[in-house]
Amino acid sequence: MKYRSVFDIIGPIMIGPSSSHTAGAVRIGKVARNLFGRKPTWADIFFYGSFAQTYKGHGTDVAIVGGLLNFDTFDERMKTSLQIAKQEGIRITFHEEEAIPPHPNTAKIRLGDEQGELELVGISIGGGKIEIIELNGFELKLSGHHPALLIMHNDRYGAIAGVANVLAKYAINIGHMEVSRKEKGKQALMTIEVDQNIDDAIVEQLKALPHIIDVTKIVE
């Protein structure tokens, strides 16, 4: 992992003792909340590796729930996030997993309500930086530090080109893009990180394209 500045190493302003165990966990939780699009009524949180061993002492549990509540890393409410979640009617369950993950600071979040569910896996790579490496069973690489589009689509010829043409039409530069699929010809997930936030009108144009199932945007 290459760091671009000293601030990447020091980490962000935050509540808590460790940038990887606290700020990173907050950001994993915030990405889950952003992708889900609303406050969940329940969340199962699975900790692996170092997270599983130290999450209580390092406040990783408090941090990741704060992220689910959409708190920033420096929010003073972070300290009481577990109580706030309970007050808001969100059932939180923590699980300590023994499986050895590819990265020691790994968390899986499964959350939902009566309308639907979402599952993602995130890792905290240091300095408050994260990567989302799995979403609803699709492999991906999402930093959570840039505006992004997650586009669920049918694995058909022209689907990717159609999306790229719309973004080019509005002079939106792509910083990172990848496509993941579970099976040829079935559903696939397009992950696109861009240099600026995407207007809702552009999202609606993307949704109207052939073979597109759903479009979710992540704002910076």
Short mmCIF file of N, CA and C in Angstrom, two decimals, residues 104-171:
data_model
loop_
_atom_site.label_atom_id
_atom_site.label_comp_id
_atom_site.label_asym_id
_atom_site.label_seq_id
_atom_site.Cartn_x
_atom_site.Cartn_y
_atom_site.Cartn_z
N PRO A 104 -5.93 -8.88 8.36
CA PRO A 104 -6.25 -9.04 9.79
C PRO A 104 -7.37 -8.15 10.29
N ASN A 105 -7.59 -6.99 9.67
CA ASN A 105 -8.65 -6.09 10.12
C ASN A 105 -9.83 -6.18 9.16
N THR A 106 -10.60 -7.24 9.32
CA THR A 106 -11.71 -7.51 8.40
C THR A 106 -13.03 -7.54 9.15
N ALA A 107 -14.04 -6.93 8.56
CA ALA A 107 -15.38 -6.95 9.13
C ALA A 107 -16.40 -7.23 8.03
N LYS A 108 -17.38 -8.03 8.37
CA LYS A 108 -18.52 -8.26 7.48
C LYS A 108 -19.77 -7.70 8.15
N ILE A 109 -20.53 -6.94 7.40
CA ILE A 109 -21.77 -6.37 7.92
C ILE A 109 -22.93 -6.91 7.10
N ARG A 110 -23.90 -7.46 7.80
CA ARG A 110 -25.15 -7.87 7.17
C ARG A 110 -26.26 -7.07 7.84
N LEU A 111 -26.95 -6.24 7.08
CA LEU A 111 -27.97 -5.38 7.67
C LEU A 111 -29.22 -5.37 6.83
N GLY A 112 -30.31 -4.92 7.43
CA GLY A 112 -31.55 -4.92 6.67
C GLY A 112 -32.72 -4.36 7.43
N ASP A 113 -33.87 -4.42 6.76
CA ASP A 113 -35.16 -4.05 7.35
C ASP A 113 -36.23 -4.86 6.64
N GLU A 114 -37.49 -4.45 6.79
CA GLU A 114 -38.56 -5.23 6.17
C GLU A 114 -38.57 -5.11 4.65
N GLN A 115 -37.81 -4.14 4.09
CA GLN A 115 -37.79 -3.94 2.65
C GLN A 115 -36.65 -4.68 1.94
N GLY A 116 -35.60 -5.04 2.67
CA GLY A 116 -34.48 -5.70 2.00
C GLY A 116 -33.27 -5.86 2.90
N GLU A 117 -32.22 -6.46 2.33
CA GLU A 117 -30.98 -6.71 3.07
C GLU A 117 -29.77 -6.35 2.21
N LEU A 118 -28.65 -6.18 2.88
CA LEU A 118 -27.39 -5.92 2.20
C LEU A 118 -26.27 -6.57 3.00
N GLU A 119 -25.25 -7.08 2.30
CA GLU A 119 -24.09 -7.66 2.97
C GLU A 119 -22.83 -7.17 2.30
N LEU A 120 -21.88 -6.70 3.09
CA LEU A 120 -20.59 -6.31 2.53
C LEU A 120 -19.46 -6.74 3.46
N VAL A 121 -18.28 -6.84 2.87
CA VAL A 121 -17.06 -7.15 3.61
C VAL A 121 -16.08 -6.02 3.38
N GLY A 122 -15.53 -5.48 4.47
CA GLY A 122 -14.58 -4.39 4.37
C GLY A 122 -13.33 -4.68 5.17
N ILE A 123 -12.23 -4.07 4.75
CA ILE A 123 -10.98 -4.20 5.49
C ILE A 123 -10.45 -2.80 5.78
N SER A 124 -9.80 -2.66 6.93
CA SER A 124 -9.18 -1.41 7.33
C SER A 124 -7.68 -1.55 7.12
N ILE A 125 -7.13 -0.74 6.22
CA ILE A 125 -5.75 -0.95 5.78
C ILE A 125 -4.76 0.01 6.40
N GLY A 126 -5.21 0.81 7.37
CA GLY A 126 -4.30 1.70 8.08
C GLY A 126 -4.53 3.16 7.76
N GLY A 127 -4.26 4.02 8.73
CA GLY A 127 -4.43 5.45 8.53
C GLY A 127 -5.86 5.88 8.30
N GLY A 128 -6.82 5.05 8.74
CA GLY A 128 -8.23 5.34 8.52
C GLY A 128 -8.74 4.96 7.15
N LYS A 129 -7.86 4.39 6.32
CA LYS A 129 -8.26 4.01 4.97
C LYS A 129 -8.88 2.61 4.96
N ILE A 130 -9.82 2.42 4.05
CA ILE A 130 -10.51 1.13 3.97
C ILE A 130 -10.60 0.68 2.52
N GLU A 131 -10.98 -0.57 2.35
CA GLU A 131 -11.40 -1.10 1.06
C GLU A 131 -12.62 -2.00 1.30
N ILE A 132 -13.63 -1.81 0.50
CA ILE A 132 -14.76 -2.73 0.48
C ILE A 132 -14.42 -3.78 -0.58
N ILE A 133 -14.36 -5.04 -0.15
CA ILE A 133 -13.87 -6.08 -1.06
C ILE A 133 -14.97 -7.05 -1.51
N GLU A 134 -16.15 -6.93 -0.93
CA GLU A 134 -17.24 -7.81 -1.35
C GLU A 134 -18.58 -7.13 -1.05
N LEU A 135 -19.52 -7.24 -1.98
CA LEU A 135 -20.85 -6.68 -1.80
C LEU A 135 -21.87 -7.68 -2.33
N ASN A 136 -22.70 -8.18 -1.43
CA ASN A 136 -23.74 -9.15 -1.79
C ASN A 136 -23.19 -10.30 -2.62
N GLY A 137 -21.99 -10.75 -2.25
CA GLY A 137 -21.39 -11.90 -2.90
C GLY A 137 -20.54 -11.57 -4.12
N PHE A 138 -20.53 -10.30 -4.54
CA PHE A 138 -19.71 -9.87 -5.68
C PHE A 138 -18.39 -9.32 -5.16
N GLU A 139 -17.29 -9.75 -5.75
CA GLU A 139 -15.99 -9.20 -5.39
C GLU A 139 -15.82 -7.83 -6.03
N LEU A 140 -15.21 -6.91 -5.30
CA LEU A 140 -14.95 -5.58 -5.82
C LEU A 140 -13.82 -4.94 -5.04
N LYS A 141 -13.43 -3.75 -5.44
CA LYS A 141 -12.43 -2.97 -4.72
C LYS A 141 -12.90 -1.53 -4.71
N LEU A 142 -13.42 -1.12 -3.55
CA LEU A 142 -13.99 0.20 -3.39
C LEU A 142 -13.34 0.87 -2.20
N SER A 143 -12.73 2.06 -2.41
CA SER A 143 -11.99 2.71 -1.34
C SER A 143 -12.89 3.43 -0.35
N GLY A 144 -14.03 3.90 -0.80
CA GLY A 144 -14.88 4.69 0.08
C GLY A 144 -14.39 6.10 0.28
N HIS A 145 -13.32 6.50 -0.41
CA HIS A 145 -12.74 7.84 -0.26
C HIS A 145 -13.02 8.71 -1.48
N HIS A 146 -13.72 8.19 -2.48
CA HIS A 146 -14.02 8.95 -3.69
C HIS A 146 -15.49 8.74 -4.05
N PRO A 147 -16.08 9.69 -4.75
CA PRO A 147 -17.43 9.45 -5.27
C PRO A 147 -17.41 8.20 -6.15
N ALA A 148 -18.49 7.45 -6.11
CA ALA A 148 -18.49 6.18 -6.85
C ALA A 148 -19.90 5.82 -7.29
N LEU A 149 -19.96 4.94 -8.27
CA LEU A 149 -21.20 4.35 -8.74
C LEU A 149 -21.07 2.83 -8.64
N LEU A 150 -22.08 2.21 -8.09
CA LEU A 150 -22.19 0.75 -8.09
C LEU A 150 -23.39 0.41 -8.95
N ILE A 151 -23.12 -0.27 -10.05
CA ILE A 151 -24.16 -0.51 -11.05
C ILE A 151 -24.37 -2.01 -11.22
N MET A 152 -25.54 -2.47 -10.79
CA MET A 152 -25.91 -3.86 -11.00
C MET A 152 -26.53 -3.98 -12.39
N HIS A 153 -26.04 -4.95 -13.17
CA HIS A 153 -26.52 -5.05 -14.55
C HIS A 153 -26.50 -6.51 -15.00
N ASN A 154 -27.23 -6.76 -16.07
CA ASN A 154 -27.16 -8.06 -16.70
C ASN A 154 -25.88 -8.15 -17.51
N ASP A 155 -25.23 -9.30 -17.45
CA ASP A 155 -23.95 -9.50 -18.13
C ASP A 155 -24.20 -9.65 -19.63
N ARG A 156 -24.35 -8.50 -20.28
CA ARG A 156 -24.67 -8.48 -21.71
C ARG A 156 -23.74 -7.54 -22.46
N TYR A 157 -23.54 -7.83 -23.73
CA TYR A 157 -22.72 -6.98 -24.61
C TYR A 157 -23.30 -5.57 -24.64
N GLY A 158 -22.44 -4.56 -24.48
CA GLY A 158 -22.85 -3.17 -24.60
C GLY A 158 -23.23 -2.49 -23.30
N ALA A 159 -23.39 -3.26 -22.22
CA ALA A 159 -23.81 -2.65 -20.95
C ALA A 159 -22.75 -1.68 -20.42
N ILE A 160 -21.50 -2.10 -20.46
CA ILE A 160 -20.41 -1.26 -19.95
C ILE A 160 -20.21 -0.05 -20.85
N ALA A 161 -20.27 -0.26 -22.15
CA ALA A 161 -20.09 0.83 -23.10
C ALA A 161 -21.17 1.89 -22.93
N GLY A 162 -22.39 1.45 -22.68
CA GLY A 162 -23.49 2.40 -22.48
C GLY A 162 -23.25 3.31 -21.29
N VAL A 163 -22.79 2.73 -20.21
CA VAL A 163 -22.49 3.52 -19.00
C VAL A 163 -21.35 4.49 -19.26
N ALA A 164 -20.28 4.00 -19.90
CA ALA A 164 -19.13 4.85 -20.19
C ALA A 164 -19.51 6.02 -21.09
N ASN A 165 -20.41 5.79 -22.04
CA ASN A 165 -20.83 6.86 -22.94
C ASN A 165 -21.59 7.96 -22.20
N VAL A 166 -22.43 7.56 -21.26
CA VAL A 166 -23.17 8.57 -20.48
C VAL A 166 -22.20 9.40 -19.64
N LEU A 167 -21.25 8.76 -18.99
CA LEU A 167 -20.28 9.49 -18.17
C LEU A 167 -19.43 10.42 -19.03
N ALA A 168 -19.04 9.96 -20.21
CA ALA A 168 -18.24 10.79 -21.12
C ALA A 168 -19.04 12.00 -21.59
N LYS A 169 -20.32 11.82 -21.80
CA LYS A 169 -21.19 12.90 -22.25
C LYS A 169 -21.17 14.06 -21.27
N TYR A 170 -21.05 13.76 -19.99
CA TYR A 170 -21.04 14.81 -18.96
C TYR A 170 -19.63 15.10 -18.43
N ALA A 171 -18.62 14.67 -19.17
CA ALA A 171 -17.21 14.94 -18.83
C ALA A 171 -16.86 14.48 -17.43
#
